[in-house]
């Protein structure tokens, strides 16, 4: 499989521009883990790719959790005695503690203060705070705003509703030749925050679009999830336990629009194919990538990698959540993410999928000594010339293709890019020197017969 | 299990003072591998903990060795012609070559010299030398003493006896819920040397006392050995081959009173639980610990780790034998060991035992996705606050408790201290989120039935 | 087994002188992959060791290849209009593109130029080029020669023949007690090049001579191959598939005469005994050795390590092919290789074979605690003396000889040289403390019975 896109330099600029523009359209919406914000976001994604929307009623039990009431908001403000909005939800939706219960009252500043959140260290920035599972109300504002407020009475209004409704998520399924699946997951519940996680939403949308364009060539089936964080992943897993047994590889995408080098957090397994493939791709395509061991905090890989599932799902980031000052503040805005960075992230994702798609086992049909490449026009003509990577790759593929080494194994051992190894394998196969062999997992299937793929998610 | 002791700062000072005082009481005794010196030492240990004393007659065959004759000494000196003691056993028992046969004669200095041992590089120090298995006599003295001796005749007297008797060792056994044992071993055969090995004797005694205070809580049974080096360990092993099959973990304690950072020499296995636990404890509790691979020289771990036994026994030290200039000299005195260092060593040993006692396997009873800690009061209330180690530890325990990872595995992978992981496991179990599972070794036992624990020491 | 040779300092100088002298005798011959040059070379090797010469007719199919026509050459030159030889094969056989078809014509310089090869970066050096599998003619000359040629007509003559004949190789087989074989292979097809590969030819010849002198002591059988590169190895393998199943260890020797530190390229297996033994020997005997992972380019290890064979064959070098400027040029001459370097390389090879010969598994017959070395005179007499390596080695051998660790395992773990470990084992066995145990591979053989050693080369 080859994606239609080439990701050369000019191409990257154009793609980046589109991605950033889509992020700009999504940016103003006040999203939360339920409600109209996420619904509208999913509709806009659905304009680009075929998205199936699910609504799960409040109160539905999902494993140890319960789908919460639906939250919606029209307006919110704090007005001083002159009627001026000193804090105004219309200017920035971060101003409201996400999931605030409604309130409309006048009270002295002293009583309001326990409900106000600021960041003294960054006095111009508005923090992003939530209270999903404990009914509360509050405002987030810049520290400068707070200190400028004179004592006295203020009118406090949050025109929100918290009531039975549903949790909404979107799913884009692209069937491939195999029922084995690759999962791409990103959360869609953050209000006006750009890196976390409009960057993931936009890149995932574009990635699904690219794959849909070559869907007849796909080996794997693909499942893209656009879900509210934590509760959304839990809800999807609870309703799709059977499907999880088909997930072979997966990625959570988040914070992939800023300037930082890539950070990849490994799956709980630590040495899954997805971990090795992303390591290979980042090492060959990007500068100074960093690799983090799995930990049980972070994004929705927490749920996919919970011990009952233990799926091979890692998390691709640039900056790591919580480690950059703009995280969960108004400074994580459209300036913080850059078109070219978004495009590079898309390229990393697309290349990762290409490697997964094309990573097969082959067998050298001429395994005793080297086959004579020269008479097939596959070698340099004159002894003494230096040998280009393309020819080295052929020798690596021939030498290691004993049926036990995958093309990824060969790429890793040869330190050559997977694409060069893959091209060599294609060429050698065309020349009758190589045959495809069944994947080790498939080989096992044949004799056992009793293996039931659907008995449990850990299989 | 929790030891009654807390080892906080004030506590450490008090404990250190007691340990050093006990060392000071033991210091003057002239010990050897047999005789009244070690007997008296064991009686003094027996005043503090319940010690069973064994006497093994000279001539008893113990594996490839034979229990030697018993050595005792009343006095020894070299007198000059004026009758002045120029070398005097009463001033320092190191002056006599340990195990010297008796002699009383007058001879010129030239004839005595082959029997004199000094350290020219440290002219004030008296060396410690032995001749257990070759009958000989000799004196150890400072090099300054030697060069000050004028030529001429001297009266040489060693009032010792070397005769059939017995080898003496002490054993403190503390039964726990399991018949599986932890072995703590230290040699008790060195005369006036403080770090090697009064430090080990005093810490082991105090450790046994602490365990005895909470003996009803002990999972493991404990066996403390106070034995003459080499021949004592060989004698005990020869007489207790059956017991060795029950030893799961063990430590040799020596040179743990000086200022040096801790050095831990791994068991012959190299990756035994004791090796991992001590590495964990030293890394979390102490500064710049060093870890040494096993070698077949050193202290009694040589015997416990001989290939026929191959027990999981490591050796805890601060300075390493032979590598510090004071080793086996009169400079290894009561000033060389420090109260606080002894107390810290006791803390390391006690913490090591706590980890071994509490290192169990658990299973997450809510393994599909994270359980909702918040509604159980086990999570932070407001999204956005930073998460303390205690909560991280809960997530680690839940994520890795699939029945295959022990709490130590989880502590290692999370880089959190074992105690924090253990507390999390206790709390989660109390909240019904975790169950204890049988240890892997015990799991195996059930179906096989034929395993005979006593067939051989290697099992 | 102990080689008769001691390789002390004086000895090395003498050996080096002989090796270099033999290289000087072989140097002028114009070798190629077929023809009289290699035949004459093999005859000169055959004067020193018992060599069996094989002739394989042109056109013989060898796996994917075919034995080429035989090439011979009498003379070659480029003459200017005055009749002066401006390029003269008689002065240096590198001047002819090796395997050039015959030509005799007069043509302008412009027409000749596409057939001329130079090295502009090293204008004094003549390159070495070949065209074995594509019929062509050409000359190699220094760049200075080329630029000095005025335009105009030149007489071009290559008095060569390319006709049906045969490919020639030499084989020296030394039977040992076991039918298991060690392979030493070097190519013998390069014309006047010294490091590549007269260094290998001369050292291999001398090594075979040394082994022949102690052939009654040999555990392994030895097979030395002197073959044309690539096609020779392929031809030998094709005609000896049965023999390959007996090859347990092997080395390709090349470029071992220059000043560079040793480079060892591991076998495709990467952790074969030969890889470990050479690593051990180079680390103990030489300065700053470097170890290279296997790659499918290089010398004939490419064929021995092709996936159908996957033999445990590494490649010993000093400078690595292609990485030094003199490689494949006239600067790889007799000054580039040094007598002492050749002798050191012989020592490394000989020591490697000694380790392979003597690397056995033993069992401690007194495995419970240490045996008492003192009463056997195998320990230091007085407690307190420092312990020399010889005694440490005895303790390592006793401690690790549980039947599972080979002497090489013990040497690696103890960081002592193999020879010291081996001497300790011999001494301990003489003292009844150790017994030899069957090799793991032989142990497996006994119960299975069905294993057929000759079924395939991979076994």
PDB file of C-alpha atoms in Angstrom, chain B residues 144-332:
ATOM      1  CA  UNK B 144      57.322   1.976  64.095  1.00  0.00           C
ATOM      2  CA  UNK B 145      57.484  -0.520  66.963  1.00  0.00           C
ATOM      3  CA  UNK B 146      59.535  -2.883  64.852  1.00  0.00           C
ATOM      4  CA  UNK B 147      62.115  -0.387  63.663  1.00  0.00           C
ATOM      5  CA  UNK B 148      62.560   0.876  67.232  1.00  0.00           C
ATOM      6  CA  UNK B 149      63.648  -2.574  68.450  1.00  0.00           C
ATOM      7  CA  UNK B 150      67.408  -2.829  68.937  1.00  0.00           C
ATOM      8  CA  UNK B 151      69.110  -6.077  68.019  1.00  0.00           C
ATOM      9  CA  UNK B 152      69.647  -8.547  70.788  1.00  0.00           C
ATOM     10  CA  UNK B 153      67.801 -11.301  72.627  1.00  0.00           C
ATOM     11  CA  UNK B 154      64.103 -11.097  73.470  1.00  0.00           C
ATOM     12  CA  UNK B 155      61.784 -13.259  75.503  1.00  0.00           C
ATOM     13  CA  UNK B 156      58.940 -14.459  73.321  1.00  0.00           C
ATOM     14  CA  UNK B 157      55.833 -15.830  74.985  1.00  0.00           C
ATOM     15  CA  UNK B 158      52.466 -16.938  73.604  1.00  0.00           C
ATOM     16  CA  UNK B 159      50.398 -18.522  76.347  1.00  0.00           C
ATOM     17  CA  UNK B 160      47.845 -20.187  74.095  1.00  0.00           C
ATOM     18  CA  UNK B 161      46.320 -23.636  73.779  1.00  0.00           C
ATOM     19  CA  UNK B 162      45.377 -25.449  70.587  1.00  0.00           C
ATOM     20  CA  UNK B 163      43.564 -28.612  71.526  1.00  0.00           C
ATOM     21  CA  UNK B 164      40.492 -30.697  70.844  1.00  0.00           C
ATOM     22  CA  UNK B 165      37.409 -28.768  71.788  1.00  0.00           C
ATOM     23  CA  UNK B 166      34.637 -27.416  69.649  1.00  0.00           C
ATOM     24  CA  UNK B 167      33.509 -24.787  67.195  1.00  0.00           C
ATOM     25  CA  UNK B 168      30.736 -22.546  68.502  1.00  0.00           C
ATOM     26  CA  UNK B 169      28.008 -20.713  66.649  1.00  0.00           C
ATOM     27  CA  UNK B 170      24.748 -18.994  67.525  1.00  0.00           C
ATOM     28  CA  UNK B 171      21.413 -19.162  65.785  1.00  0.00           C
ATOM     29  CA  UNK B 172      18.271 -17.110  66.313  1.00  0.00           C
ATOM     30  CA  UNK B 173      15.180 -18.563  64.642  1.00  0.00           C
ATOM     31  CA  UNK B 174      11.947 -16.562  64.429  1.00  0.00           C
ATOM     32  CA  UNK B 175       9.053 -18.592  63.025  1.00  0.00           C
ATOM     33  CA  UNK B 176       6.662 -16.812  60.659  1.00  0.00           C
ATOM     34  CA  UNK B 177       3.433 -17.847  58.973  1.00  0.00           C
ATOM     35  CA  UNK B 178       5.384 -19.493  56.178  1.00  0.00           C
ATOM     36  CA  UNK B 179       8.089 -22.093  56.549  1.00  0.00           C
ATOM     37  CA  UNK B 180       9.996 -20.218  53.832  1.00  0.00           C
ATOM     38  CA  UNK B 181      13.000 -18.571  55.412  1.00  0.00           C
ATOM     39  CA  UNK B 182      15.060 -15.429  55.183  1.00  0.00           C
ATOM     40  CA  UNK B 183      18.659 -15.875  56.267  1.00  0.00           C
ATOM     41  CA  UNK B 184      20.747 -13.131  57.881  1.00  0.00           C
ATOM     42  CA  UNK B 185      24.329 -14.173  58.414  1.00  0.00           C
ATOM     43  CA  UNK B 186      27.360 -12.475  59.911  1.00  0.00           C
ATOM     44  CA  UNK B 187      30.707 -13.705  61.079  1.00  0.00           C
ATOM     45  CA  UNK B 188      31.646 -13.352  64.724  1.00  0.00           C
ATOM     46  CA  UNK B 189      35.274 -14.464  64.659  1.00  0.00           C
ATOM     47  CA  UNK B 190      37.282 -11.268  64.359  1.00  0.00           C
ATOM     48  CA  UNK B 191      39.072  -9.892  67.431  1.00  0.00           C
ATOM     49  CA  UNK B 192      39.292  -6.116  68.026  1.00  0.00           C
ATOM     50  CA  UNK B 193      38.061  -4.995  64.615  1.00  0.00           C
ATOM     51  CA  UNK B 194      35.029  -2.764  64.490  1.00  0.00           C
ATOM     52  CA  UNK B 195      33.734  -2.421  60.936  1.00  0.00           C
ATOM     53  CA  UNK B 196      34.757  -5.980  60.116  1.00  0.00           C
ATOM     54  CA  UNK B 197      32.628  -7.229  61.763  1.00  0.00           C
ATOM     55  CA  UNK B 198      31.201  -5.795  64.950  1.00  0.00           C
ATOM     56  CA  UNK B 199      29.102  -3.558  62.685  1.00  0.00           C
ATOM     57  CA  UNK B 200      27.388  -6.628  61.231  1.00  0.00           C
ATOM     58  CA  UNK B 201      27.002  -8.350  64.607  1.00  0.00           C
ATOM     59  CA  UNK B 202      25.370  -5.383  66.292  1.00  0.00           C
ATOM     60  CA  UNK B 203      23.032  -4.521  63.415  1.00  0.00           C
ATOM     61  CA  UNK B 204      21.982  -8.159  62.983  1.00  0.00           C
ATOM     62  CA  UNK B 205      21.274  -8.435  66.709  1.00  0.00           C
ATOM     63  CA  UNK B 206      19.124  -5.314  66.690  1.00  0.00           C
ATOM     64  CA  UNK B 207      17.336  -6.452  63.534  1.00  0.00           C
ATOM     65  CA  UNK B 208      16.445  -9.760  65.161  1.00  0.00           C
ATOM     66  CA  UNK B 209      15.161  -7.855  68.189  1.00  0.00           C
ATOM     67  CA  UNK B 210      12.922  -5.668  66.017  1.00  0.00           C
ATOM     68  CA  UNK B 211      11.483  -8.685  64.204  1.00  0.00           C
ATOM     69  CA  UNK B 212      10.880 -10.528  67.457  1.00  0.00           C
ATOM     70  CA  UNK B 213       8.734  -7.603  68.573  1.00  0.00           C
ATOM     71  CA  UNK B 214       6.352  -8.136  65.672  1.00  0.00           C
ATOM     72  CA  UNK B 215       6.813 -11.871  65.285  1.00  0.00           C
ATOM     73  CA  UNK B 216       3.087 -12.609  65.069  1.00  0.00           C
ATOM     74  CA  UNK B 217       2.927 -10.526  61.867  1.00  0.00           C
ATOM     75  CA  UNK B 218       5.806 -12.189  60.071  1.00  0.00           C
ATOM     76  CA  UNK B 219       5.129 -13.871  56.773  1.00  0.00           C
ATOM     77  CA  UNK B 220       8.573 -15.421  56.481  1.00  0.00           C
ATOM     78  CA  UNK B 221      10.477 -17.329  59.105  1.00  0.00           C
ATOM     79  CA  UNK B 222      13.838 -15.764  59.926  1.00  0.00           C
ATOM     80  CA  UNK B 223      17.151 -17.356  60.695  1.00  0.00           C
ATOM     81  CA  UNK B 224      20.006 -15.241  62.044  1.00  0.00           C
ATOM     82  CA  UNK B 225      23.428 -16.850  62.087  1.00  0.00           C
ATOM     83  CA  UNK B 226      26.358 -15.584  64.177  1.00  0.00           C
ATOM     84  CA  UNK B 227      29.165 -17.815  63.044  1.00  0.00           C
ATOM     85  CA  UNK B 228      32.900 -18.010  62.559  1.00  0.00           C
ATOM     86  CA  UNK B 229      33.736 -16.976  58.988  1.00  0.00           C
ATOM     87  CA  UNK B 230      34.136 -19.651  56.297  1.00  0.00           C
ATOM     88  CA  UNK B 231      34.444 -22.727  58.553  1.00  0.00           C
ATOM     89  CA  UNK B 232      31.370 -21.644  60.502  1.00  0.00           C
ATOM     90  CA  UNK B 233      29.228 -21.202  57.420  1.00  0.00           C
ATOM     91  CA  UNK B 234      30.484 -24.518  56.061  1.00  0.00           C
ATOM     92  CA  UNK B 235      29.744 -26.227  59.367  1.00  0.00           C
ATOM     93  CA  UNK B 236      26.239 -24.795  59.575  1.00  0.00           C
ATOM     94  CA  UNK B 237      25.450 -25.717  55.964  1.00  0.00           C
ATOM     95  CA  UNK B 238      26.789 -29.246  56.460  1.00  0.00           C
ATOM     96  CA  UNK B 239      24.562 -29.742  59.504  1.00  0.00           C
ATOM     97  CA  UNK B 240      21.471 -28.057  58.009  1.00  0.00           C
ATOM     98  CA  UNK B 241      21.257 -29.169  54.390  1.00  0.00           C
ATOM     99  CA  UNK B 242      17.565 -29.792  54.798  1.00  0.00           C
ATOM    100  CA  UNK B 243      16.947 -26.261  56.072  1.00  0.00           C
ATOM    101  CA  UNK B 244      18.736 -24.670  53.110  1.00  0.00           C
ATOM    102  CA  UNK B 245      15.916 -25.761  50.818  1.00  0.00           C
ATOM    103  CA  UNK B 246      13.622 -23.390  52.693  1.00  0.00           C
ATOM    104  CA  UNK B 247      15.851 -20.307  52.354  1.00  0.00           C
ATOM    105  CA  UNK B 248      14.231 -17.960  49.826  1.00  0.00           C
ATOM    106  CA  UNK B 249      16.307 -14.845  50.426  1.00  0.00           C
ATOM    107  CA  UNK B 250      19.408 -14.014  52.404  1.00  0.00           C
ATOM    108  CA  UNK B 251      21.914 -11.357  53.324  1.00  0.00           C
ATOM    109  CA  UNK B 252      25.439 -11.449  54.650  1.00  0.00           C
ATOM    110  CA  UNK B 253      26.086  -8.308  56.714  1.00  0.00           C
ATOM    111  CA  UNK B 254      29.598  -6.940  57.050  1.00  0.00           C
ATOM    112  CA  UNK B 255      31.493  -3.628  57.148  1.00  0.00           C
ATOM    113  CA  UNK B 256      28.295  -1.607  57.541  1.00  0.00           C
ATOM    114  CA  UNK B 257      29.453   0.936  60.123  1.00  0.00           C
ATOM    115  CA  UNK B 258      31.797   3.279  58.261  1.00  0.00           C
ATOM    116  CA  UNK B 259      31.168   6.411  56.235  1.00  0.00           C
ATOM    117  CA  UNK B 260      31.326   4.944  52.746  1.00  0.00           C
ATOM    118  CA  UNK B 261      28.209   4.737  50.545  1.00  0.00           C
ATOM    119  CA  UNK B 262      26.534   1.359  50.497  1.00  0.00           C
ATOM    120  CA  UNK B 263      27.902  -1.426  48.322  1.00  0.00           C
ATOM    121  CA  UNK B 264      25.746  -4.417  47.581  1.00  0.00           C
ATOM    122  CA  UNK B 265      27.252  -7.533  46.111  1.00  0.00           C
ATOM    123  CA  UNK B 266      24.651  -9.513  44.229  1.00  0.00           C
ATOM    124  CA  UNK B 267      23.942 -13.181  44.734  1.00  0.00           C
ATOM    125  CA  UNK B 268      25.398 -15.675  42.282  1.00  0.00           C
ATOM    126  CA  UNK B 269      22.012 -15.695  40.539  1.00  0.00           C
ATOM    127  CA  UNK B 270      22.346 -11.961  39.948  1.00  0.00           C
ATOM    128  CA  UNK B 271      18.629 -11.303  39.487  1.00  0.00           C
ATOM    129  CA  UNK B 272      17.175 -12.894  42.603  1.00  0.00           C
ATOM    130  CA  UNK B 273      14.443 -11.047  44.483  1.00  0.00           C
ATOM    131  CA  UNK B 274      16.932 -10.136  47.205  1.00  0.00           C
ATOM    132  CA  UNK B 275      19.134  -8.475  44.570  1.00  0.00           C
ATOM    133  CA  UNK B 276      16.238  -6.478  43.196  1.00  0.00           C
ATOM    134  CA  UNK B 277      14.877  -5.535  46.606  1.00  0.00           C
ATOM    135  CA  UNK B 278      18.198  -4.308  47.973  1.00  0.00           C
ATOM    136  CA  UNK B 279      18.789  -2.355  44.755  1.00  0.00           C
ATOM    137  CA  UNK B 280      15.378  -0.738  45.139  1.00  0.00           C
ATOM    138  CA  UNK B 281      15.823   0.082  48.816  1.00  0.00           C
ATOM    139  CA  UNK B 282      19.348   1.451  48.465  1.00  0.00           C
ATOM    140  CA  UNK B 283      18.382   3.553  45.460  1.00  0.00           C
ATOM    141  CA  UNK B 284      15.447   5.136  47.279  1.00  0.00           C
ATOM    142  CA  UNK B 285      16.967   5.438  50.768  1.00  0.00           C
ATOM    143  CA  UNK B 286      20.656   6.162  50.279  1.00  0.00           C
ATOM    144  CA  UNK B 287      23.070   8.310  48.322  1.00  0.00           C
ATOM    145  CA  UNK B 288      25.174   6.869  45.491  1.00  0.00           C
ATOM    146  CA  UNK B 289      24.882   3.183  46.298  1.00  0.00           C
ATOM    147  CA  UNK B 290      27.028   0.858  44.226  1.00  0.00           C
ATOM    148  CA  UNK B 291      26.181  -2.604  43.017  1.00  0.00           C
ATOM    149  CA  UNK B 292      28.790  -5.285  42.524  1.00  0.00           C
ATOM    150  CA  UNK B 293      28.407  -8.420  40.495  1.00  0.00           C
ATOM    151  CA  UNK B 294      28.850 -11.682  42.338  1.00  0.00           C
ATOM    152  CA  UNK B 295      32.357 -13.049  42.651  1.00  0.00           C
ATOM    153  CA  UNK B 296      33.510 -16.170  44.465  1.00  0.00           C
ATOM    154  CA  UNK B 297      35.636 -14.244  46.937  1.00  0.00           C
ATOM    155  CA  UNK B 298      34.417 -12.182  49.859  1.00  0.00           C
ATOM    156  CA  UNK B 299      32.513 -13.322  52.929  1.00  0.00           C
ATOM    157  CA  UNK B 300      30.234 -16.251  53.620  1.00  0.00           C
ATOM    158  CA  UNK B 301      28.106 -15.632  50.536  1.00  0.00           C
ATOM    159  CA  UNK B 302      30.917 -17.708  48.962  1.00  0.00           C
ATOM    160  CA  UNK B 303      29.531 -20.747  50.755  1.00  0.00           C
ATOM    161  CA  UNK B 304      25.812 -19.947  50.444  1.00  0.00           C
ATOM    162  CA  UNK B 305      26.343 -19.316  46.731  1.00  0.00           C
ATOM    163  CA  UNK B 306      28.529 -22.353  46.076  1.00  0.00           C
ATOM    164  CA  UNK B 307      27.072 -24.219  43.098  1.00  0.00           C
ATOM    165  CA  UNK B 308      25.583 -27.035  45.173  1.00  0.00           C
ATOM    166  CA  UNK B 309      23.466 -24.518  47.117  1.00  0.00           C
ATOM    167  CA  UNK B 310      23.243 -21.458  44.860  1.00  0.00           C
ATOM    168  CA  UNK B 311      21.108 -19.667  47.432  1.00  0.00           C
ATOM    169  CA  UNK B 312      19.713 -16.208  46.799  1.00  0.00           C
ATOM    170  CA  UNK B 313      22.117 -14.601  49.274  1.00  0.00           C
ATOM    171  CA  UNK B 314      23.809 -11.253  48.659  1.00  0.00           C
ATOM    172  CA  UNK B 315      26.226  -9.265  50.777  1.00  0.00           C
ATOM    173  CA  UNK B 316      25.519  -5.794  52.139  1.00  0.00           C
ATOM    174  CA  UNK B 317      28.520  -3.572  52.837  1.00  0.00           C
ATOM    175  CA  UNK B 318      29.496   0.044  53.008  1.00  0.00           C
ATOM    176  CA  UNK B 319      33.252  -0.104  52.362  1.00  0.00           C
ATOM    177  CA  UNK B 320      34.227  -3.236  50.515  1.00  0.00           C
ATOM    178  CA  UNK B 321      36.616  -5.660  52.215  1.00  0.00           C
ATOM    179  CA  UNK B 322      40.223  -5.257  51.098  1.00  0.00           C
ATOM    180  CA  UNK B 323      39.565  -1.967  49.372  1.00  0.00           C
ATOM    181  CA  UNK B 324      39.967   0.434  52.315  1.00  0.00           C
ATOM    182  CA  UNK B 325      43.342   0.893  54.019  1.00  0.00           C
ATOM    183  CA  UNK B 326      41.987   0.326  57.543  1.00  0.00           C
ATOM    184  CA  UNK B 327      40.780  -3.169  56.546  1.00  0.00           C
ATOM    185  CA  UNK B 328      42.309  -5.843  58.777  1.00  0.00           C
ATOM    186  CA  UNK B 329      44.320  -3.357  60.816  1.00  0.00           C
ATOM    187  CA  UNK B 330      44.097  -1.715  64.217  1.00  0.00           C
ATOM    188  CA  UNK B 331      42.729   1.372  62.446  1.00  0.00           C
ATOM    189  CA  UNK B 332      39.430  -0.486  61.985  1.00  0.00           C
TER     190      UNK B 332
END
